[in-house]
């Protein structure tokens, strides 16, 4: 009778062993598949098609627009409609993404500053007290800088003129 119990227990032990081996293989296979998925299949690089469609972002470069003698600001006098005299001080920078344009702005800085002095001194005091007036003055300054640089170099890749400080009194 004891022999019969031993013979019946042996097949149950083999079944347990087979089940454990199958479960271990499933766990190892699932872990390997997950590792492959996380390491190789989902890399951070976009597909080649997405890379071709998305233009490369070039770092912005800024040039301080300075008066001769490295004076950091433009100071102009303005007159309002009542005939009262006011002063405006502007610190300005040009934004571009081309190093050649930075070099051109540096080389032709006296011409750029001369033109900007005319633009700033022709501003209407009442208009530039509003945000829209300041934006219009920035646009006029950008147009003036682009005009000077395009005449001197044949191209103008200046994106914006930024007023980093503006004081009116």
XYZ file of N, CA and C in Angstrom:
507
model
N 0.800 -1.154 0.000
C 0.000 0.000 0.000
C 0.875 1.262 0.000
N 1.936 1.241 0.659
C 2.844 2.369 0.666
C 3.460 2.541 -0.701
N 3.719 1.406 -1.397
C 4.280 1.485 -2.740
C 3.295 2.152 -3.701
N 2.032 1.882 -3.548
C 1.025 2.479 -4.421
C 0.974 4.003 -4.227
N 1.091 4.456 -2.986
C 1.067 5.895 -2.731
C 2.287 6.584 -3.337
N 3.471 5.926 -3.271
C 4.675 6.500 -3.850
C 4.549 6.617 -5.364
N 3.961 5.605 -6.015
C 3.812 5.642 -7.467
C 2.830 6.728 -7.888
N 1.788 6.958 -7.103
C 0.814 7.988 -7.441
C 1.398 9.388 -7.234
N 2.305 9.566 -6.263
C 2.888 10.871 -5.996
C 3.915 11.255 -7.057
N 4.605 10.325 -7.666
C 5.621 10.637 -8.653
C 5.044 11.378 -9.862
N 3.926 10.935 -10.475
C 3.399 11.689 -11.597
C 2.941 13.093 -11.197
N 2.415 13.263 -9.992
C 2.011 14.591 -9.553
C 3.223 15.492 -9.436
N 4.352 15.001 -8.985
C 5.592 15.772 -8.856
C 6.100 16.187 -10.217
N 5.976 15.307 -11.221
C 6.416 15.641 -12.575
C 5.519 16.725 -13.161
N 4.226 16.664 -12.879
C 3.314 17.698 -13.380
C 3.650 19.052 -12.770
N 3.935 19.045 -11.454
C 4.308 20.291 -10.798
C 5.590 20.857 -11.405
N 6.558 19.988 -11.660
C 7.824 20.414 -12.232
C 7.614 20.994 -13.630
N 6.791 20.378 -14.432
C 6.512 20.873 -15.785
C 5.800 22.227 -15.712
N 4.841 22.372 -14.808
C 4.115 23.632 -14.659
C 5.071 24.744 -14.219
N 5.950 24.438 -13.294
C 6.909 25.433 -12.818
C 7.854 25.845 -13.949
N 8.323 24.901 -14.740
C 9.225 25.214 -15.858
C 8.507 26.068 -16.896
N 7.270 25.735 -17.224
C 6.507 26.501 -18.205
C 6.277 27.937 -17.686
N 5.896 28.072 -16.415
C 5.706 29.401 -15.845
C 7.008 30.205 -15.845
N 8.115 29.555 -15.518
C 9.405 30.252 -15.510
C 9.754 30.716 -16.923
N 9.507 29.884 -17.936
C 9.783 30.285 -19.318
C 8.901 31.454 -19.757
N 7.623 31.424 -19.336
C 6.733 32.539 -19.665
C 7.195 33.840 -19.021
N 7.601 33.777 -17.754
C 8.071 34.973 -17.060
C 9.346 35.498 -17.715
N 10.292 34.607 -18.006
C 11.535 35.035 -18.644
C 11.279 35.580 -20.056
N 10.401 34.931 -20.787
C 10.067 35.408 -22.138
C 9.387 36.766 -22.098
N 8.471 36.952 -21.158
C 7.805 38.247 -21.018
C 8.784 39.336 -20.604
N 9.690 39.024 -19.707
C 10.710 39.992 -19.292
C 11.631 40.349 -20.444
N 12.014 39.379 -21.236
C 12.865 39.650 -22.400
C 12.145 40.499 -23.431
N 10.869 40.211 -23.663
C 10.092 41.002 -24.623
C 9.935 42.438 -24.130
N 9.680 42.601 -22.834
C 9.547 43.943 -22.277
C 10.867 44.707 -22.371
N 11.978 44.026 -22.083
C 13.284 44.676 -22.187
C 13.558 45.092 -23.628
N 13.264 44.240 -24.581
C 13.457 44.599 -25.986
C 12.597 45.797 -26.364
N 11.350 45.789 -25.926
C 10.442 46.889 -26.247
C 10.950 48.213 -25.688
N 11.361 48.223 -24.419
C 11.799 49.465 -23.798
C 13.169 49.931 -24.281
N 14.048 49.011 -24.586
C 15.400 49.404 -24.975
C 15.545 49.691 -26.469
N 14.887 48.934 -27.303
C 15.141 49.046 -28.738
C 13.960 49.576 -29.534
N 12.781 49.095 -29.256
C 11.638 49.434 -30.104
C 11.151 50.857 -29.884
N 11.217 51.384 -28.671
C 10.687 52.728 -28.431
C 11.813 53.688 -28.073
N 12.733 53.896 -29.000
C 13.805 54.864 -28.755
C 13.243 56.269 -28.854
N 13.952 57.253 -28.283
C 13.498 58.635 -28.278
C 13.636 59.311 -29.632
N 14.396 58.758 -30.542
C 14.573 59.368 -31.846
C 13.325 59.173 -32.692
N 12.848 60.246 -33.328
C 11.689 60.093 -34.196
C 12.057 59.320 -35.457
N 11.026 58.873 -36.118
C 11.227 58.121 -37.353
C 11.933 58.998 -38.381
N 12.654 58.417 -39.346
C 13.355 59.221 -40.347
C 12.428 60.168 -41.112
N 11.177 59.771 -41.322
C 10.251 60.644 -42.023
C 9.983 61.902 -41.200
N 9.842 61.739 -39.896
C 9.571 62.880 -39.029
C 10.782 63.805 -38.964
N 11.986 63.228 -38.993
C 13.191 64.051 -38.969
C 13.301 64.879 -40.230
N 12.940 64.322 -41.357
C 13.054 65.038 -42.625
C 12.049 66.185 -42.703
N 10.866 66.017 -42.102
C 9.836 67.036 -42.180
C 10.063 68.176 -41.196
N 10.676 67.905 -40.058
C 10.849 68.898 -39.016
C 12.164 69.654 -39.237
N 12.103 70.981 -39.458
C 13.341 71.722 -39.695
C 14.170 71.817 -38.417
N 15.468 71.855 -38.579
C 16.361 71.959 -37.435
C 16.271 73.369 -36.847
N 16.178 73.450 -35.555
C 16.111 74.752 -34.889
C 17.532 75.261 -34.694
N 17.764 76.453 -35.168
C 19.067 77.069 -35.028
C 18.998 78.047 -33.871
N 20.021 78.070 -33.074
C 20.075 78.901 -31.874
C 20.051 80.380 -32.253
N 19.307 81.151 -31.502
C 19.213 82.596 -31.739
C 20.477 83.288 -31.230
N 20.900 84.304 -31.969
C 22.061 85.113 -31.601
C 21.590 86.546 -31.419
N 22.136 87.239 -30.430
C 21.719 88.600 -30.130
C 22.925 89.531 -30.211
N 22.706 90.697 -30.818
C 23.750 91.702 -30.960
C 23.267 92.977 -30.283
N 24.043 93.469 -29.330
C 23.692 94.734 -28.694
C 23.938 95.863 -29.679
N 22.934 96.664 -29.879
C 23.072 97.815 -30.753
C 23.618 98.952 -29.893
N 24.842 99.360 -30.195
C 25.548 100.331 -29.366
C 25.987 101.519 -30.194
N 25.945 102.655 -29.578
C 26.438 103.876 -30.202
C 27.967 103.836 -30.226
N 28.584 104.622 -31.107
C 30.055 104.684 -31.101
C 30.566 105.060 -29.717
N 31.689 104.488 -29.349
C 32.212 104.698 -28.003
C 31.608 103.724 -27.009
N 30.906 102.704 -27.503
C 30.266 101.667 -26.687
C 29.230 102.212 -25.709
N 28.581 103.308 -26.079
C 27.477 103.795 -25.256
C 26.319 102.827 -25.445
N 25.765 102.314 -24.346
C 24.795 101.218 -24.463
C 23.386 101.621 -24.868
N 23.119 102.910 -24.989
C 21.733 103.268 -25.256
C 21.628 104.393 -26.269
N 20.421 104.532 -26.767
C 20.059 105.636 -27.645
C 19.281 106.630 -26.794
N 19.623 107.896 -26.872
C 18.895 108.928 -26.150
C 18.476 109.965 -27.177
N 17.161 110.194 -27.263
C 16.638 111.181 -28.217
C 15.655 112.088 -27.494
N 15.505 113.293 -28.025
C 14.513 114.212 -27.473
C 13.287 114.199 -28.375
N 12.138 114.236 -27.757
C 10.858 114.217 -28.465
C 10.023 115.405 -28.013
N 9.142 115.845 -28.878
C 8.246 116.938 -28.533
C 6.810 116.432 -28.645
N 5.992 116.738 -27.660
C 4.592 116.318 -27.726
C 3.762 117.381 -28.447
N 2.465 117.171 -28.533
C 1.590 118.090 -29.273
C 1.475 119.450 -28.595
N 1.768 119.520 -27.305
C 1.731 120.795 -26.578
C 3.046 121.560 -26.686
N 4.028 120.981 -27.351
C 5.318 121.645 -27.501
C 6.285 121.376 -26.365
N 5.901 120.526 -25.422
C 6.793 120.192 -24.313
C 7.843 119.199 -24.773
N 9.049 119.351 -24.266
C 10.143 118.468 -24.666
C 10.222 117.277 -23.711
N 10.433 116.088 -24.307
C 10.574 114.844 -23.543
C 11.828 114.129 -24.028
N 12.297 113.231 -23.200
C 13.459 112.436 -23.572
C 13.087 110.960 -23.552
N 13.718 110.213 -24.445
C 13.508 108.774 -24.508
C 14.872 108.099 -24.572
N 15.047 107.062 -23.762
C 16.270 106.279 -23.758
C 15.894 104.835 -24.081
N 16.592 104.255 -25.053
C 16.294 102.883 -25.470
C 17.578 102.069 -25.497
N 17.526 100.910 -24.874
C 18.568 99.896 -25.016
C 17.983 98.869 -25.981
N 18.705 98.557 -27.041
C 18.148 97.685 -28.076
C 19.138 96.587 -28.454
N 18.578 95.450 -28.893
C 19.370 94.332 -29.399
C 18.710 93.800 -30.660
N 19.550 93.295 -31.564
C 19.055 92.683 -32.797
C 19.117 91.169 -32.635
N 18.088 90.491 -33.116
C 18.018 89.028 -33.030
C 18.204 88.455 -34.426
N 19.106 87.476 -34.537
C 19.340 86.775 -35.795
C 19.730 85.337 -35.483
N 19.835 84.515 -36.490
C 20.275 83.130 -36.307
C 21.483 82.818 -37.191
N 22.104 83.859 -37.735
C 23.203 83.702 -38.674
C 24.428 84.440 -38.146
N 25.529 83.715 -37.951
C 26.748 84.331 -37.439
C 27.281 85.382 -38.404
N 27.118 85.176 -39.700
C 27.552 86.172 -40.679
C 26.774 87.479 -40.495
N 25.524 87.389 -40.107
C 24.723 88.582 -39.864
C 25.200 89.296 -38.597
N 25.622 88.540 -37.594
C 26.190 89.145 -36.377
C 27.433 89.942 -36.744
N 28.287 89.337 -37.575
C 29.504 90.021 -38.002
C 29.183 91.265 -38.820
N 28.176 91.183 -39.686
C 27.785 92.334 -40.504
C 27.226 93.453 -39.633
N 26.409 93.101 -38.652
C 25.868 94.126 -37.749
C 26.984 94.809 -36.965
N 27.960 94.029 -36.514
C 29.072 94.599 -35.768
C 29.904 95.526 -36.657
N 30.149 95.095 -37.874
C 30.947 95.900 -38.805
C 30.249 97.203 -39.178
N 28.958 97.134 -39.415
C 28.200 98.299 -39.887
C 27.415 98.981 -38.762
N 27.855 98.810 -37.522
C 27.151 99.385 -36.377
C 26.995 100.903 -36.475
N 27.993 101.679 -36.939
C 27.767 103.132 -37.041
C 26.610 103.490 -37.976
N 26.482 102.782 -39.099
C 25.355 103.054 -40.006
C 24.027 102.672 -39.368
N 24.015 101.539 -38.707
C 22.785 101.069 -38.051
C 22.352 102.065 -36.980
N 23.292 102.504 -36.155
C 22.953 103.451 -35.080
C 22.495 104.786 -35.642
N 23.128 105.246 -36.726
C 22.713 106.496 -37.354
C 21.266 106.413 -37.805
N 20.918 105.324 -38.478
C 19.550 105.159 -38.964
C 18.571 105.040 -37.804
N 18.951 104.300 -36.752
C 18.057 104.139 -35.608
C 17.844 105.467 -34.870
N 18.868 106.305 -34.811
C 18.686 107.626 -34.194
C 17.615 108.422 -34.917
N 17.621 108.372 -36.256
C 16.592 109.078 -37.016
C 15.208 108.490 -36.761
N 15.128 107.158 -36.718
C 13.833 106.505 -36.474
C 13.306 106.867 -35.086
N 14.162 106.777 -34.081
C 13.718 107.042 -32.710
C 13.353 108.512 -32.505
N 14.127 109.424 -33.092
C 13.841 110.844 -32.884
C 12.609 111.303 -33.659
N 12.182 110.541 -34.658
C 10.971 110.893 -35.416
C 9.707 110.320 -34.787
N 9.854 109.600 -33.687
C 8.696 108.968 -33.047
C 7.779 110.022 -32.433
N 6.502 109.694 -32.392
C 5.498 110.556 -31.787
C 5.376 110.176 -30.308
N 5.606 111.147 -29.427
C 5.634 110.867 -27.988
C 4.336 110.248 -27.482
N 3.195 110.749 -27.929
C 1.911 110.215 -27.458
C 1.682 108.789 -27.952
N 2.087 108.524 -29.173
C 1.868 107.182 -29.742
C 2.702 106.122 -29.046
N 3.966 106.435 -28.747
C 4.836 105.398 -28.183
C 4.577 105.142 -26.704
N 3.623 105.839 -26.122
C 3.251 105.544 -24.745
C 2.316 104.343 -24.674
N 1.757 103.929 -25.809
C 0.901 102.738 -25.842
C 1.720 101.533 -26.296
N 1.242 100.351 -25.979
C 1.931 99.133 -26.418
C 1.962 99.030 -27.937
N 0.863 99.408 -28.583
C 0.815 99.350 -30.041
C 1.845 100.297 -30.646
N 2.007 101.476 -30.050
C 2.997 102.435 -30.521
C 4.418 101.926 -30.354
N 4.678 101.247 -29.238
C 6.012 100.673 -29.010
C 6.293 99.564 -30.017
N 5.289 98.729 -30.279
C 5.465 97.667 -31.276
C 5.686 98.239 -32.671
N 4.976 99.322 -32.985
C 5.173 99.974 -34.285
C 6.578 100.559 -34.382
N 7.079 101.119 -33.283
C 8.442 101.660 -33.269
C 9.467 100.543 -33.441
N 9.222 99.399 -32.811
C 10.105 98.244 -33.006
C 10.116 97.818 -34.468
N 8.959 97.790 -35.097
C 8.873 97.385 -36.503
C 9.603 98.380 -37.397
N 9.453 99.676 -37.122
C 10.171 100.690 -37.909
C 11.674 100.527 -37.733
N 12.108 100.232 -36.509
C 13.532 100.013 -36.252
C 14.033 98.777 -36.995
N 13.230 97.710 -36.996
C 13.612 96.492 -37.729
C 13.731 96.776 -39.221
N 12.765 97.497 -39.768
C 12.811 97.834 -41.195
C 14.051 98.657 -41.524
N 14.404 99.590 -40.641
C 15.580 100.426 -40.868
C 16.863 99.601 -40.828
N 16.968 98.702 -39.858
C 18.168 97.860 -39.745
C 18.269 96.926 -40.948
N 17.158 96.318 -41.328
C 17.170 95.438 -42.500
C 17.577 96.194 -43.758
N 17.104 97.427 -43.895
C 17.436 98.238 -45.060
C 18.943 98.502 -45.117
N 19.519 98.912 -44.000
C 20.958 99.201 -43.962
C 21.769 97.950 -44.256
N 21.444 96.872 -43.591
C 22.232 95.641 -43.740
C 22.072 95.051 -45.138
N 20.873 95.093 -45.699
C 20.693 94.536 -47.053
C 21.442 95.362 -48.095
N 21.522 96.680 -47.898
C 22.301 97.506 -48.822
C 23.789 97.209 -48.718
N 24.257 96.890 -47.525
C 25.686 96.661 -47.314
C 26.114 95.229 -47.625
N 25.258 94.248 -47.373
C 25.666 92.847 -47.533
C 24.892 92.098 -48.610
N 23.777 92.636 -49.041
C 22.972 91.937 -50.037
C 21.916 91.028 -49.442
N 21.967 90.799 -48.154
C 20.931 90.001 -47.496
C 20.706 90.553 -46.102
N 19.549 90.249 -45.551
C 19.240 90.726 -44.206
C 18.443 89.659 -43.471
N 19.128 88.947 -42.599
C 18.484 87.894 -41.820
C 18.252 88.324 -40.381
N 17.991 89.585 -40.168
C 17.670 90.079 -38.827
C 16.193 89.791 -38.590
N 15.888 89.074 -37.509
C 14.509 88.678 -37.226
C 13.730 89.742 -36.456
N 14.397 90.400 -35.519
C 13.672 91.340 -34.667
C 14.636 92.334 -34.040
N 14.082 93.477 -33.683
C 14.783 94.441 -32.838
C 14.055 94.421 -31.505
N 14.791 94.139 -30.462
C 14.209 94.009 -29.127
C 14.613 95.200 -28.273
N 13.647 95.809 -27.626
C 13.935 96.891 -26.688
C 14.115 96.242 -25.309
N 15.347 96.171 -24.846
C 15.589 95.536 -23.555
C 15.348 96.499 -22.402
N 15.322 97.791 -22.702
C 14.972 98.792 -21.707
C 14.526 100.039 -22.465
N 13.469 100.673 -21.974
C 12.943 101.869 -22.628
C 12.422 102.797 -21.548
N 12.988 104.007 -21.501
C 12.595 104.982 -20.492
C 12.160 106.246 -21.217
N 11.007 106.783 -20.820
C 10.510 108.041 -21.381
C 10.163 108.966 -20.231
N 10.538 110.245 -20.403
C 10.165 111.224 -19.372
C 9.814 112.535 -20.003
